[in-house]
CSV table of C-alpha atoms and ligand atoms in Angstrom, one decimal:
chain,number,residue,atom,x,y,z
F,1,MET,CA,72.4,46.4,-26.3
F,2,SER,CA,72.5,44.8,-22.9
F,3,VAL,CA,69.8,42.6,-21.4
F,4,LEU,CA,66.5,44.5,-21.2
F,5,SER,CA,65.0,45.3,-17.9
F,6,VAL,CA,61.2,44.9,-17.6
F,7,THR,CA,60.7,48.6,-17.9
F,8,GLU,CA,63.1,49.2,-20.7
F,9,TRP,CA,60.9,48.5,-23.7
F,10,PRO,CA,62.2,48.4,-27.2
F,11,THR,CA,60.5,50.1,-30.1
F,12,PRO,CA,58.8,47.7,-32.6
F,13,GLY,CA,61.1,46.2,-35.1
F,14,ARG,CA,64.3,47.1,-33.3
F,15,ASP,CA,66.7,44.1,-33.3
F,16,LEU,CA,67.2,42.9,-29.8
F,17,ASP,CA,68.8,39.6,-30.6
F,18,SER,CA,72.0,40.6,-28.9
F,19,ALA,CA,70.1,40.5,-25.6
F,20,MET,CA,70.0,36.7,-26.2
F,21,ALA,CA,73.7,36.5,-25.9
F,22,SER,CA,73.5,36.7,-22.2
F,23,MET,CA,69.9,35.6,-21.7
F,24,PRO,CA,69.0,32.4,-23.4
F,25,ALA,CA,65.3,32.9,-23.0
F,26,ARG,CA,62.9,35.7,-23.9
F,27,ILE,CA,59.3,36.8,-23.8
F,28,ILE,CA,57.9,38.1,-27.0
F,29,VAL,CA,54.8,40.3,-26.8
F,30,ASP,CA,52.8,41.2,-29.9
F,31,PRO,CA,51.0,44.6,-29.2
F,32,ALA,CA,49.1,44.3,-32.5
F,33,ALA,CA,47.4,41.2,-31.2
F,34,ILE,CA,46.2,43.1,-28.1
F,35,THR,CA,45.0,46.0,-30.3
F,36,ALA,CA,43.1,43.6,-32.6
F,37,ASN,CA,41.6,41.6,-29.7
F,38,LEU,CA,40.4,44.8,-28.0
F,39,MET,CA,38.8,46.0,-31.2
F,40,ALA,CA,37.0,42.6,-31.6
F,41,LEU,CA,35.8,42.8,-28.0
F,42,ASP,CA,34.7,46.4,-28.3
F,43,ALA,CA,32.7,45.6,-31.4
F,44,LEU,CA,30.5,43.2,-29.5
F,45,SER,CA,28.3,46.0,-28.2
F,46,GLU,CA,27.8,49.8,-27.9
F,47,ALA,CA,29.4,49.6,-24.4
F,48,GLU,CA,32.7,51.4,-23.9
F,49,SER,CA,35.8,49.3,-23.2
F,50,MET,CA,38.2,49.6,-20.4
F,51,SER,CA,41.6,47.9,-20.8
F,52,VAL,CA,42.6,46.3,-17.5
F,53,ILE,CA,46.4,46.6,-17.3
F,54,LYS,CA,47.1,45.6,-13.7
F,55,ALA,CA,49.9,43.2,-12.7
F,56,ASN,CA,52.2,44.7,-15.4
F,57,GLY,CA,49.5,44.2,-18.0
F,58,TYR,CA,49.0,40.6,-17.0
F,59,GLY,CA,52.7,40.1,-17.5
F,60,HIS,CA,52.7,41.6,-21.0
F,61,GLY,CA,54.2,45.0,-19.9
F,62,ARG,CA,52.0,47.8,-18.7
F,63,ASP,CA,53.1,50.5,-21.0
F,64,VAL,CA,53.0,48.3,-24.1
F,65,VAL,CA,49.4,47.2,-23.3
F,66,ALA,CA,48.4,50.8,-22.5
F,67,GLN,CA,49.6,51.9,-26.0
F,68,ALA,CA,48.0,48.9,-27.7
F,69,ALA,CA,44.7,49.8,-26.0
F,70,VAL,CA,44.9,53.4,-27.0
F,71,ASP,CA,45.7,52.2,-30.6
F,72,ALA,CA,42.5,50.3,-30.5
F,73,GLY,CA,40.6,53.5,-29.6
F,74,VAL,CA,40.2,52.6,-25.9
F,75,ARG,CA,40.3,55.6,-23.6
F,76,TRP,CA,39.8,53.9,-20.2
F,77,LEU,CA,42.7,52.1,-18.5
F,78,GLY,CA,42.1,50.1,-15.3
F,79,VAL,CA,44.6,49.1,-12.6
F,80,ALA,CA,44.2,47.6,-9.2
F,81,GLN,CA,46.9,49.4,-7.2
F,82,GLY,CA,47.2,53.2,-6.9
F,83,SER,CA,51.0,52.9,-7.5
F,84,GLU,CA,50.2,51.3,-10.9
F,85,ALA,CA,47.8,54.1,-11.6
F,86,LEU,CA,50.4,56.7,-10.9
F,87,GLN,CA,52.8,55.0,-13.3
F,88,VAL,CA,50.2,54.9,-16.0
F,89,ALA,CA,49.5,58.6,-15.4
F,90,GLU,CA,53.3,59.2,-15.9
F,91,TRP,CA,53.3,57.2,-19.0
F,92,ALA,CA,50.3,59.1,-20.4
F,93,ALA,CA,51.9,62.4,-19.6
F,94,ARG,CA,55.2,61.3,-21.1
F,95,SER,CA,53.6,60.0,-24.3
F,96,GLY,CA,51.1,62.9,-24.6
F,97,THR,CA,48.2,60.4,-24.4
F,98,GLU,CA,44.8,61.4,-23.1
F,99,VAL,CA,43.3,58.6,-21.1
F,100,ARG,CA,41.1,58.0,-18.1
F,101,ILE,CA,42.7,55.9,-15.4
F,102,LEU,CA,40.8,54.0,-12.6
F,103,THR,CA,42.3,52.5,-9.5
F,104,TRP,CA,40.4,50.4,-7.0
F,105,ILE,CA,43.1,49.5,-4.4
F,106,TYR,CA,45.0,52.3,-2.8
F,107,ASP,CA,46.2,53.6,0.5
F,108,PRO,CA,43.7,56.4,1.5
F,109,ASP,CA,46.8,58.5,2.5
F,110,SER,CA,47.8,58.5,-1.2
F,111,LEU,CA,44.5,60.1,-2.3
F,112,PRO,CA,46.1,63.6,-2.7
F,113,LEU,CA,48.7,62.1,-5.1
F,114,LEU,CA,46.0,60.1,-7.0
F,115,ILE,CA,43.6,63.0,-7.3
F,116,GLY,CA,46.4,65.4,-8.1
F,117,ALA,CA,47.4,63.2,-11.0
F,118,GLY,CA,43.8,63.2,-12.4
F,119,ILE,CA,43.2,59.6,-11.6
F,120,ASP,CA,39.6,58.3,-11.1
F,121,VAL,CA,39.3,56.4,-7.7
F,122,SER,CA,36.9,53.7,-6.6
F,123,VAL,CA,35.3,54.4,-3.2
F,124,SER,CA,33.6,51.8,-1.0
F,125,GLU,CA,33.7,53.7,2.2
F,126,VAL,CA,32.3,57.0,3.4
F,127,SER,CA,35.6,58.2,4.9
F,128,HIS,CA,37.3,57.8,1.5
F,129,VAL,CA,34.7,60.1,-0.1
F,130,LEU,CA,35.6,62.7,2.4
F,131,TYR,CA,39.4,62.2,2.0
F,132,ALA,CA,39.0,62.4,-1.8
F,133,ALA,CA,37.0,65.6,-1.7
F,134,THR,CA,39.4,67.2,0.8
F,135,ALA,CA,42.4,66.2,-1.3
F,136,ALA,CA,40.7,67.6,-4.4
F,137,ALA,CA,39.9,70.9,-2.6
F,138,GLU,CA,43.5,71.2,-1.5
F,139,CYS,CA,44.9,70.7,-5.0
F,140,GLY,CA,42.2,72.7,-6.7
F,141,ARG,CA,40.9,69.7,-8.6
F,142,VAL,CA,37.7,67.7,-8.9
F,143,ALA,CA,37.9,64.2,-7.4
F,144,ARG,CA,36.3,61.8,-9.8
F,145,ILE,CA,34.9,58.9,-7.8
F,146,HIS,CA,33.4,55.6,-8.8
F,147,LEU,CA,30.9,54.4,-6.1
F,148,LYS,CA,31.4,50.7,-5.6
F,149,ILE,CA,28.5,48.5,-4.5
F,150,ASP,CA,29.1,45.0,-3.3
F,151,THR,CA,26.5,43.0,-5.3
F,152,GLY,CA,27.5,39.6,-4.0
F,153,MET,CA,31.2,39.1,-4.4
F,154,SER,CA,31.8,40.2,-0.8
F,155,ARG,CA,35.2,41.7,-1.8
F,156,GLY,CA,35.4,45.4,-2.5
F,157,GLY,CA,32.3,47.7,-2.4
F,158,ALA,CA,29.8,48.8,0.1
F,159,THR,CA,27.0,46.3,1.0
F,160,ALA,CA,23.5,47.5,0.1
F,161,ALA,CA,23.0,48.8,3.6
F,162,ASP,CA,26.2,50.8,3.7
F,163,PHE,CA,25.8,51.9,0.1
F,164,ARG,CA,23.0,54.3,1.1
F,165,LEU,CA,25.4,56.1,3.4
F,166,LEU,CA,28.1,56.1,0.8
F,167,VAL,CA,25.7,57.7,-1.7
F,168,ALA,CA,24.6,60.3,0.9
F,169,ALA,CA,28.2,61.2,1.6
F,170,ALA,CA,28.9,61.5,-2.2
F,171,ALA,CA,25.8,63.7,-2.7
F,172,GLN,CA,27.1,66.0,0.0
F,173,ALA,CA,30.6,66.1,-1.4
F,174,VAL,CA,29.2,66.9,-4.9
F,175,GLU,CA,27.1,69.7,-3.5
F,176,VAL,CA,30.1,71.2,-1.6
F,177,GLY,CA,32.1,70.9,-4.8
F,178,HIS,CA,35.4,69.3,-5.7
F,179,CYS,CA,33.8,65.9,-6.2
F,180,GLU,CA,32.1,64.3,-9.2
F,181,VAL,CA,30.4,60.8,-9.3
F,182,ALA,CA,32.2,59.6,-12.5
F,183,GLY,CA,30.9,56.1,-12.2
F,184,VAL,CA,28.9,53.5,-10.3
F,185,TRP,CA,30.3,50.0,-10.4
F,186,SER,CA,30.5,46.4,-9.1
F,187,HIS,CA,32.2,43.1,-9.9
F,188,LEU,CA,30.7,39.7,-10.8
F,189,ALA,CA,31.8,36.5,-9.0
F,190,ARG,CA,30.4,33.8,-11.2
F,191,ALA,CA,30.0,35.2,-14.7
F,192,ASP,CA,32.4,32.6,-16.1
F,193,GLU,CA,30.2,29.6,-15.2
F,194,ALA,CA,27.8,28.2,-17.8
F,195,GLY,CA,25.7,26.2,-15.2
F,196,VAL,CA,22.4,27.4,-13.9
F,197,GLU,CA,23.8,28.4,-10.5
F,198,GLY,CA,26.3,30.7,-12.1
F,199,ARG,CA,23.7,32.2,-14.3
F,200,GLU,CA,21.3,32.8,-11.4
F,201,ALA,CA,24.1,34.3,-9.2
F,202,THR,CA,25.0,36.7,-12.1
F,203,ALA,CA,21.3,37.7,-12.6
F,204,ALA,CA,21.0,38.3,-8.8
F,205,GLN,CA,24.1,40.5,-8.9
F,206,GLN,CA,22.7,42.4,-11.8
F,207,ARG,CA,19.4,43.0,-9.9
F,208,GLU,CA,21.4,44.4,-6.9
F,209,PHE,CA,23.3,46.6,-9.2
F,210,ASP,CA,20.1,48.0,-10.7
F,211,GLU,CA,18.8,48.7,-7.1
F,212,ALA,CA,22.0,50.5,-6.3
F,213,LEU,CA,21.6,52.6,-9.4
F,214,ALA,CA,18.1,53.5,-8.3
F,215,VAL,CA,19.5,54.6,-4.9
F,216,VAL,CA,22.0,56.9,-6.7
F,217,LYS,CA,19.2,58.3,-8.8
F,218,ALA,CA,16.9,58.9,-5.8
F,219,ALA,CA,19.7,60.9,-4.2
F,220,GLY,CA,19.6,63.2,-7.1
F,221,LEU,CA,23.0,62.1,-8.4
F,222,GLY,CA,24.0,61.1,-11.9
F,223,ALA,CA,25.6,57.7,-12.0
F,224,GLY,CA,28.3,58.6,-14.6
F,225,ILE,CA,29.6,55.5,-16.3
F,226,ARG,CA,27.9,52.3,-15.0
F,227,HIS,CA,30.2,49.3,-15.2
F,228,LEU,CA,29.7,45.8,-13.8
F,229,ALA,CA,31.3,43.3,-16.2
F,230,ALA,CA,34.9,42.0,-16.6
F,231,SER,CA,35.7,39.7,-19.5
F,232,ALA,CA,33.4,36.9,-18.5
F,233,GLY,CA,30.4,39.2,-18.0
F,234,GLY,CA,31.2,41.1,-21.1
F,235,LEU,CA,31.3,37.9,-23.2
F,236,ALA,CA,28.7,35.7,-21.7
F,237,HIS,CA,26.1,38.2,-20.2
F,238,PRO,CA,25.2,40.9,-22.7
F,239,GLY,CA,22.8,42.4,-20.1
F,240,ALA,CA,25.7,43.0,-17.7
F,241,ARG,CA,27.6,45.3,-20.1
F,242,TYR,CA,25.9,48.5,-19.1
F,243,ASP,CA,28.0,51.5,-20.2
F,244,MET,CA,31.4,49.9,-20.1
F,245,VAL,CA,33.1,46.5,-19.9
F,246,ARG,CA,36.4,46.1,-18.1
F,247,TRP,CA,38.4,43.7,-20.4
F,248,GLY,CA,41.2,41.9,-18.8
F,249,ILE,CA,42.1,38.3,-19.7
F,250,ALA,CA,40.1,38.4,-23.0
F,251,GLN,CA,42.2,41.2,-24.4
F,252,TYR,CA,45.3,39.0,-23.9
F,253,GLY,CA,43.7,36.3,-26.0
F,254,TYR,CA,42.5,33.9,-23.3
F,255,ALA,CA,39.0,32.9,-22.2
F,256,PRO,CA,38.1,33.6,-18.6
F,257,SER,CA,37.1,30.0,-18.3
F,258,PRO,CA,36.5,27.0,-20.6
F,259,ASP,CA,32.8,27.8,-20.3
F,260,VAL,CA,33.1,31.2,-22.0
F,261,ALA,CA,33.3,31.4,-25.8
F,262,MET,CA,35.6,34.0,-27.3
F,263,PRO,CA,35.0,36.0,-30.5
F,264,ALA,CA,36.7,34.5,-33.6
F,265,GLY,CA,40.2,35.7,-34.2
F,266,VAL,CA,41.0,36.7,-30.7
F,267,ARG,CA,44.5,35.4,-30.0
F,268,PRO,CA,47.2,35.2,-27.4
F,269,ALA,CA,49.8,38.0,-27.5
F,270,LEU,CA,52.6,36.6,-25.4
F,271,ARG,CA,55.2,33.9,-26.2
F,272,VAL,CA,58.1,32.5,-24.3
F,273,GLU,CA,61.1,31.1,-26.0
F,274,ALA,CA,64.4,29.6,-24.7
F,275,ARG,CA,67.5,28.2,-26.3
F,276,LEU,CA,68.7,24.8,-25.4
F,277,THR,CA,71.7,25.3,-23.2
F,278,LEU,CA,72.9,21.7,-23.1
F,279,VAL,CA,72.2,18.5,-25.0
F,280,LYS,CA,73.6,15.2,-23.9
F,281,ARG,CA,73.3,11.4,-24.0
F,282,VAL,CA,72.3,9.9,-20.6
F,283,ASP,CA,72.5,6.2,-19.8
F,284,ALA,CA,69.6,3.9,-19.0
F,285,GLY,CA,68.7,3.7,-15.3
F,286,ARG,CA,69.8,7.3,-14.4
F,287,GLY,CA,67.3,9.4,-12.4
F,288,ILE,CA,66.3,12.8,-13.7
F,289,SER,CA,66.3,16.0,-11.6
F,290,TYR,CA,65.5,16.4,-7.8
F,291,GLY,CA,64.0,13.3,-6.3
F,292,ALA,CA,64.6,11.2,-9.4
F,293,LEU,CA,60.9,11.4,-10.2
F,294,ALA,CA,61.7,10.3,-13.7
F,295,ARG,CA,64.2,7.5,-14.6
F,296,LEU,CA,65.4,6.4,-18.0
F,297,ASP,CA,64.6,2.9,-19.1
F,298,GLU,CA,66.9,3.3,-22.1
F,299,ALA,CA,69.7,5.6,-23.0
F,300,ARG,CA,68.2,8.9,-24.3
F,301,TRP,CA,69.1,12.4,-25.4
F,302,LEU,CA,68.2,15.0,-22.8
F,303,GLY,CA,68.1,18.8,-23.3
F,304,ILE,CA,68.2,21.5,-20.7
F,305,VAL,CA,65.9,24.5,-21.0
F,306,PRO,CA,67.1,27.5,-19.0
F,307,LEU,CA,63.8,28.6,-17.4
F,308,GLY,CA,62.3,27.5,-14.1
F,309,TYR,CA,59.9,28.4,-11.4
F,310,ALA,CA,61.8,31.5,-10.5
F,311,ASN,CA,60.9,32.7,-14.0
F,312,GLY,CA,57.2,31.7,-13.7
F,313,ILE,CA,57.4,28.1,-15.0
F,314,PRO,CA,55.1,26.4,-12.5
F,315,ARG,CA,56.7,23.6,-10.5
F,316,LEU,CA,53.4,21.9,-10.2
F,317,ALA,CA,53.6,21.1,-14.0
F,318,SER,CA,56.6,18.9,-13.3
F,319,GLY,CA,56.4,15.7,-15.4
F,320,LYS,CA,53.2,16.8,-17.1
F,321,ALA,CA,54.4,19.5,-19.4
F,322,TRP,CA,55.6,19.3,-23.0
F,323,VAL,CA,57.3,21.9,-25.2
F,324,SER,CA,58.2,22.2,-28.8
F,325,VAL,CA,61.7,21.9,-30.4
F,326,ASN,CA,62.2,22.0,-34.1
F,327,GLY,CA,58.6,21.1,-34.7
F,328,HIS,CA,58.7,18.1,-32.3
F,329,ARG,CA,56.5,17.9,-29.3
F,330,VAL,CA,58.8,16.7,-26.5
F,331,ARG,CA,58.2,15.8,-22.9
F,332,GLN,CA,59.4,17.6,-19.9
F,333,LEU,CA,61.0,15.1,-17.5
F,334,GLY,CA,61.3,15.1,-13.7
F,335,ARG,CA,61.0,18.1,-11.3
F,336,ILE,CA,61.0,21.6,-12.8
F,337,CYS,CA,63.8,23.4,-11.0
F,338,MET,CA,64.3,27.1,-10.0
F,339,ASP,CA,66.1,28.1,-13.2
F,340,GLN,CA,65.9,25.1,-15.6
F,341,PHE,CA,64.1,22.0,-16.6
F,342,VAL,CA,65.0,18.8,-18.5
F,343,ILE,CA,63.3,17.7,-21.7
F,344,ASP,CA,63.4,14.4,-23.6
F,345,LEU,CA,65.2,14.7,-27.0
F,346,GLY,CA,64.6,11.1,-28.1
F,347,SER,CA,66.3,7.7,-28.0
F,348,ALA,CA,70.1,7.6,-28.0
F,349,ASP,CA,69.8,5.2,-31.1
F,350,ARG,CA,68.9,8.2,-33.2
F,351,GLU,CA,70.1,11.8,-33.7
F,352,PRO,CA,68.8,14.1,-30.9
F,353,LEU,CA,65.7,16.1,-31.8
F,354,GLY,CA,67.6,19.4,-31.0
F,355,SER,CA,71.0,20.9,-30.6
F,356,VAL,CA,72.5,23.4,-28.2
F,357,GLY,CA,71.2,26.9,-29.2
F,358,ASP,CA,68.0,25.5,-30.9
F,359,ILE,CA,64.9,27.4,-29.9
F,360,VAL,CA,62.4,25.8,-27.6
F,361,ASP,CA,58.8,27.1,-27.7
F,362,VAL,CA,58.0,27.0,-24.0
F,363,LEU,CA,54.7,28.9,-24.2
F,364,GLY,CA,52.8,29.9,-27.3
F,365,GLY,CA,54.1,29.5,-30.9
F,366,ALA,CA,54.3,25.7,-31.6
F,367,GLY,CA,54.4,25.1,-27.8
F,368,PRO,CA,51.6,24.8,-25.2
F,369,ASP,CA,49.6,27.9,-24.4
F,370,ALA,CA,49.0,29.5,-21.0
F,371,ALA,CA,45.7,27.5,-20.6
F,372,GLU,CA,47.6,24.2,-21.0
F,373,TRP,CA,50.3,25.3,-18.5
F,374,ALA,CA,47.5,26.3,-16.1
F,375,GLU,CA,45.9,22.9,-16.4
F,376,TRP,CA,49.1,21.1,-15.5
F,377,ALA,CA,49.6,23.5,-12.6
F,378,GLN,CA,46.0,23.3,-11.3
F,379,THR,CA,45.5,27.0,-11.8
F,380,ILE,CA,44.1,29.5,-14.3
F,381,PRO,CA,45.8,31.2,-17.3
F,382,TYR,CA,45.7,34.5,-15.3
F,383,GLU,CA,48.2,33.1,-12.8
F,384,ILE,CA,50.5,31.7,-15.5
F,385,LEU,CA,50.6,35.0,-17.4
F,386,THR,CA,51.0,37.3,-14.4
F,387,GLY,CA,53.8,35.1,-13.0
F,388,MET,CA,55.7,34.6,-16.2
F,389,GLY,CA,59.0,36.2,-17.0
F,390,VAL,CA,60.8,37.4,-13.9
F,391,GLY,CA,64.3,38.0,-15.0
F,392,VAL,CA,63.6,37.1,-18.6
F,393,ALA,CA,64.6,39.4,-21.5
F,394,ARG,CA,61.7,40.9,-23.4
F,395,ARG,CA,61.1,42.1,-26.9
F,396,LEU,CA,58.2,43.2,-29.0
F,397,ALA,CA,57.1,41.1,-32.0
F,398,ALA,CA,58.2,42.7,-35.2
F,399,PRO,CA,55.2,44.3,-36.9
F,400,VAL,CA,53.8,42.3,-39.8
C,501,PLP,C1,41.1,42.0,-12.8
C,501,PLP,C2,39.8,42.7,-12.8
C,501,PLP,C3,39.1,42.9,-14.1
C,501,PLP,C4,39.5,42.1,-15.3
C,501,PLP,O1,39.1,40.8,-15.1
C,501,PLP,P1,39.2,39.7,-16.3
C,501,PLP,O2,38.5,38.5,-15.8
C,501,PLP,O3,40.7,39.5,-16.5
C,501,PLP,O4,38.6,40.3,-17.5
C,501,PLP,C5,38.0,43.7,-14.1
C,501,PLP,N1,37.5,44.3,-13.0
C,501,PLP,C6,38.2,44.2,-11.8
C,501,PLP,C7,37.6,44.9,-10.6
C,501,PLP,C8,39.3,43.4,-11.7
C,501,PLP,O5,39.9,43.2,-10.5
């Protein structure tokens, strides 16, 4: 088998080691971990769960995560882009899976495609309600819309003033036919903060959400599914769960922030491994990598790991990171390059801690997790996960 492209996913248990022959690094995704995580999150309350699989399933592979979510009994899949929603709809049709799909970022011109594919769409603007209803009428379908209220994030959604107009437009479209209010929703900005300011901001957003629901009711409309919380809200603010929680980062085994506690047993589902491509003895006084940010004060063994910032290893982590080789925690040295980085395999007085071909745990396994990489790179695990793995071979973890 040749090197796997991101879209060519193997079936569990299939041996893909031959892919390593040309690609000395790989991403290993464990769908069973995602399924178990979602089940643990879903069990927190009566609220339904949506599995958020935008950004290629946070780097885990969109189809793999979709299947893992369905295996957990989840029937809602959420994506940002309309293009992703269409791909999920194709996957669902291909695999004969019944799911509901919600998109919240799309070109209004693509509404006929989205509605035609049976995808639920978020609407923040009156004109989009009209486009959606028209598109539905044209293809003989019902547009399922989720009215979005901006409760304080100032990103998507109609402000309270505009929301009344949005609701009026929706009421009209529902009356004419071809349109159904499938949901009312919003997004929290500070649910991941334990401090009093964060808690107050979240409570205020919840109040604005309740007011919006009252506006919908006063217009004689059903609200459908009411959803406000993503991972942080679903975990830290039980009152924000309403009818459904949109689980993103938590289903991938990471907390939305260090302030948010996760249920026991929830674990990361993605690992990154590489093989050492070179091991050599380098003399004292030599500089390491671009700019010679690191310099050897004694002769040491250095190893080369064939991954770099082009593959999602953050350059900002240069000189701070460590990885694991044969059970040893070893330092990364000097600048991380586009396709490779250098690690310290010990004093030249002794045997090197690894040989060419040995496996390096770069992320997960015995190595650092995405939260640790995020700390070195002054970012969040979300960015590490979604950026990881461009051009890297992928396989599924063998089922246990
Ligand atoms: C990304 C996203 C989510 C999931 O967020 P997490 O913090 O990863 O749980 C939920 N809702 C919306 C609107 C999003 O954009």
